[in-house]
mmCIF file of C-alpha atoms in Angstrom:
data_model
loop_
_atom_site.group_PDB
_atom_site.id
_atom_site.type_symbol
_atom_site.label_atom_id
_atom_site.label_comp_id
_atom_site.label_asym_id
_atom_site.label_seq_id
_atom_site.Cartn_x
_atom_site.Cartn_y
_atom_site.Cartn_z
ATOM 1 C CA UNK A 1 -14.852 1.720 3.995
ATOM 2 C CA UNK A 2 -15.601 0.825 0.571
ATOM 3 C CA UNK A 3 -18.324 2.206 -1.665
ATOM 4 C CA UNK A 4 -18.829 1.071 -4.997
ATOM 5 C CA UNK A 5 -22.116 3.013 -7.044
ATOM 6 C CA UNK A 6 -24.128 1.912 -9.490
ATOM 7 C CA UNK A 7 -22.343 3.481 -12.464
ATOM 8 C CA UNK A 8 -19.160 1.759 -11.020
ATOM 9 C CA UNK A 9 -17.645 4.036 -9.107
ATOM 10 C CA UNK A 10 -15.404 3.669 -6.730
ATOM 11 C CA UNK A 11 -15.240 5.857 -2.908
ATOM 12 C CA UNK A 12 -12.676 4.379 -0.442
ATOM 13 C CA UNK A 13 -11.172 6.630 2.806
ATOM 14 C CA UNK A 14 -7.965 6.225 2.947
ATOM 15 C CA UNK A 15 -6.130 4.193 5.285
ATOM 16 C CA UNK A 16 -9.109 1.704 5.428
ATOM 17 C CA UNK A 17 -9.103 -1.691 4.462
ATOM 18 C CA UNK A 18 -9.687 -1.529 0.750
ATOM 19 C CA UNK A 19 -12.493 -4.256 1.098
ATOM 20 C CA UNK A 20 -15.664 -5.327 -1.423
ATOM 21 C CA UNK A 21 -16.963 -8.359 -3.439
ATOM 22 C CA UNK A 22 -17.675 -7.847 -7.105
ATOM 23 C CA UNK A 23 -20.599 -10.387 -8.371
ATOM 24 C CA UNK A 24 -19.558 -11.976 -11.217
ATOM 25 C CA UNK A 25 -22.331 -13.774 -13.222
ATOM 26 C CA UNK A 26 -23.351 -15.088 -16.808
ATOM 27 C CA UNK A 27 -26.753 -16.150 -18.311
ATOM 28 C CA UNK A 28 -27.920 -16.441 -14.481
ATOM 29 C CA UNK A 29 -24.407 -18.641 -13.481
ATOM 30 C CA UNK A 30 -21.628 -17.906 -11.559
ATOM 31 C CA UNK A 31 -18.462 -17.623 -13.207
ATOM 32 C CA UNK A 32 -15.882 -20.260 -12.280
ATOM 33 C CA UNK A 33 -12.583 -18.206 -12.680
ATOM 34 C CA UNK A 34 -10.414 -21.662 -12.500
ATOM 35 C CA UNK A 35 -7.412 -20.091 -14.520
ATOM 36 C CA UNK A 36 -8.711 -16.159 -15.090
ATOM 37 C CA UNK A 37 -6.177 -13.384 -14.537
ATOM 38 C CA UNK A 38 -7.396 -10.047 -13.321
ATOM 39 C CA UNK A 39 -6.238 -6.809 -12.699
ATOM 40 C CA UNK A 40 -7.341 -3.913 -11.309
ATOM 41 C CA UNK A 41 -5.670 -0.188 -12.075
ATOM 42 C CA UNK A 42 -6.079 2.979 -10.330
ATOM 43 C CA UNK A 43 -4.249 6.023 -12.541
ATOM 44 C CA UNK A 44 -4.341 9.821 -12.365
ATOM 45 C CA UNK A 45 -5.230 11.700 -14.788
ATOM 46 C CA UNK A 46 -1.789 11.677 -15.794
ATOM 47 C CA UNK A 47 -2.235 8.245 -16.574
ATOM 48 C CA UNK A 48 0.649 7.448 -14.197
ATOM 49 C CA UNK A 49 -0.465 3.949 -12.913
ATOM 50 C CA UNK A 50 -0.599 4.546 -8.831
ATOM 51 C CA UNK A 51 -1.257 0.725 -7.995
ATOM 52 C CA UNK A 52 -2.670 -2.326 -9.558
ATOM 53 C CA UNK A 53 -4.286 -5.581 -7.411
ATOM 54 C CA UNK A 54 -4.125 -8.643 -9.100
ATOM 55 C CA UNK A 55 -4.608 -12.772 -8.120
ATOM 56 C CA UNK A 56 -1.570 -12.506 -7.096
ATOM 57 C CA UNK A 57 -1.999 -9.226 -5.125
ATOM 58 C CA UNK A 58 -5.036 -8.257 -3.388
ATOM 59 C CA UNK A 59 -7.715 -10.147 -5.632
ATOM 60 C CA UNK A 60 -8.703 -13.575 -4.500
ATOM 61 C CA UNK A 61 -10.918 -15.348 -6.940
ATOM 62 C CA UNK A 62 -11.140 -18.664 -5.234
ATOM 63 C CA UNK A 63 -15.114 -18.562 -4.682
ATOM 64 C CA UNK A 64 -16.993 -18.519 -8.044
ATOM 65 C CA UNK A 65 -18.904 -15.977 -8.722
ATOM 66 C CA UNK A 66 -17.200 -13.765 -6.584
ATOM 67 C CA UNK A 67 -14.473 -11.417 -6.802
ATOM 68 C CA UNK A 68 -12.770 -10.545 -3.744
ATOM 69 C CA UNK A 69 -10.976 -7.516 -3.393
ATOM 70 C CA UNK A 70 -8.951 -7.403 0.434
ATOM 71 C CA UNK A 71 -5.547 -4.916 0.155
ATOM 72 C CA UNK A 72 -4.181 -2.950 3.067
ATOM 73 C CA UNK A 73 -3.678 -0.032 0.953
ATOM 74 C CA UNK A 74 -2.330 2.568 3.791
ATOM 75 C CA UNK A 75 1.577 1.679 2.257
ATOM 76 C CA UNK A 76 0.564 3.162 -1.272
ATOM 77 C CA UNK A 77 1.219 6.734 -1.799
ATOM 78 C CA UNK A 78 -1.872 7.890 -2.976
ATOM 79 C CA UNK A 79 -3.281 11.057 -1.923
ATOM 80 C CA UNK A 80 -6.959 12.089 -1.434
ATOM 81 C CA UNK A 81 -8.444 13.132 -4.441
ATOM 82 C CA UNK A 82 -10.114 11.558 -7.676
ATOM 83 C CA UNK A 83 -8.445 8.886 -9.853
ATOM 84 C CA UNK A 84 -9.329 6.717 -12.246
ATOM 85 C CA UNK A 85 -9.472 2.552 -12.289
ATOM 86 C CA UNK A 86 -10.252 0.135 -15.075
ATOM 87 C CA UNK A 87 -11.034 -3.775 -14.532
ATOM 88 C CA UNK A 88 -9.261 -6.154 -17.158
ATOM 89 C CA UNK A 89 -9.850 -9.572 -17.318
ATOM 90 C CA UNK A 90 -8.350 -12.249 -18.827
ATOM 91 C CA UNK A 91 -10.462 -15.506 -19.314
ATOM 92 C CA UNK A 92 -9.069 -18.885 -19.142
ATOM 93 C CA UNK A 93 -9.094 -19.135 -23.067
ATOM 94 C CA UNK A 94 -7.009 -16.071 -23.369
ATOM 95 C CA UNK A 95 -9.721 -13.726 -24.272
ATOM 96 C CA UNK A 96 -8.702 -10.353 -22.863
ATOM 97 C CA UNK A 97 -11.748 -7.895 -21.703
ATOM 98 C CA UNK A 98 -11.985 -4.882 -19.985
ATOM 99 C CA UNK A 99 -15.400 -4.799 -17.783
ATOM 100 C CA UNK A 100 -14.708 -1.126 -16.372
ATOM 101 C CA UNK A 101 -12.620 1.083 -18.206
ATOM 102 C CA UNK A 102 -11.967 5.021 -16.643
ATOM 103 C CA UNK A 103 -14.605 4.931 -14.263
ATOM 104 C CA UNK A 104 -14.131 7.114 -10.870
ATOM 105 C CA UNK A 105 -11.975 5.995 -7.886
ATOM 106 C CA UNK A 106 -12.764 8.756 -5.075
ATOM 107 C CA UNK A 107 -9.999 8.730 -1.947
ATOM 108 C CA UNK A 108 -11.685 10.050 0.635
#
């Protein structure tokens, strides 16, 4: 199971499906993300990068307004505990943002 707050923070149990839909809206519209890159790190508080899900890996962004995060994540070795994650995206005009930046990502 995946929990995300309201202050963006992430609680997943490990060895679930690592499973949720982020809403992704502007001025009331759904965001067509027709050439948008995103990624998605979880760190320690090392700042060692642990795994990152991308388009290519994990992240499907073929429905606008929606971004779909599906990764079988029981391969990664991460260990229960708290980490960190930001949310960078790049739009299709090159503009680079980061939407969530350090929040908490709670193994469980």
């Amino acid at each position: 199971m995946v929990k995300m707050d309201q202050n963006g923070h992430i609680y997943w149990v490990k060895g679930d499906t690592f499973y949720f839909n982020l809403i992704a809206q502007e001025n009331s519209t759904p965001i067509d993300f027709t050439n948008w890159h995103i990624k998605f790190i979880v760190y320690d508080h090392n700042d060692d990068i642990k795994f990152i899900l991308d388009e290519t890996n994990g992240i499907d962004l073929s429905t606008p307004g929606l971004i779909k995060f599906s990764k079988d994540l029981s391969t990664i070795n991460i260990e229960r505990g708290k980490y960190k994650y930001d949310l960078i995206v790049t739009r299709a005009n090159g503009i680079i943002e980061t939407w969530l930046n350090n929040k908490s990502f709670m193994v469980e």
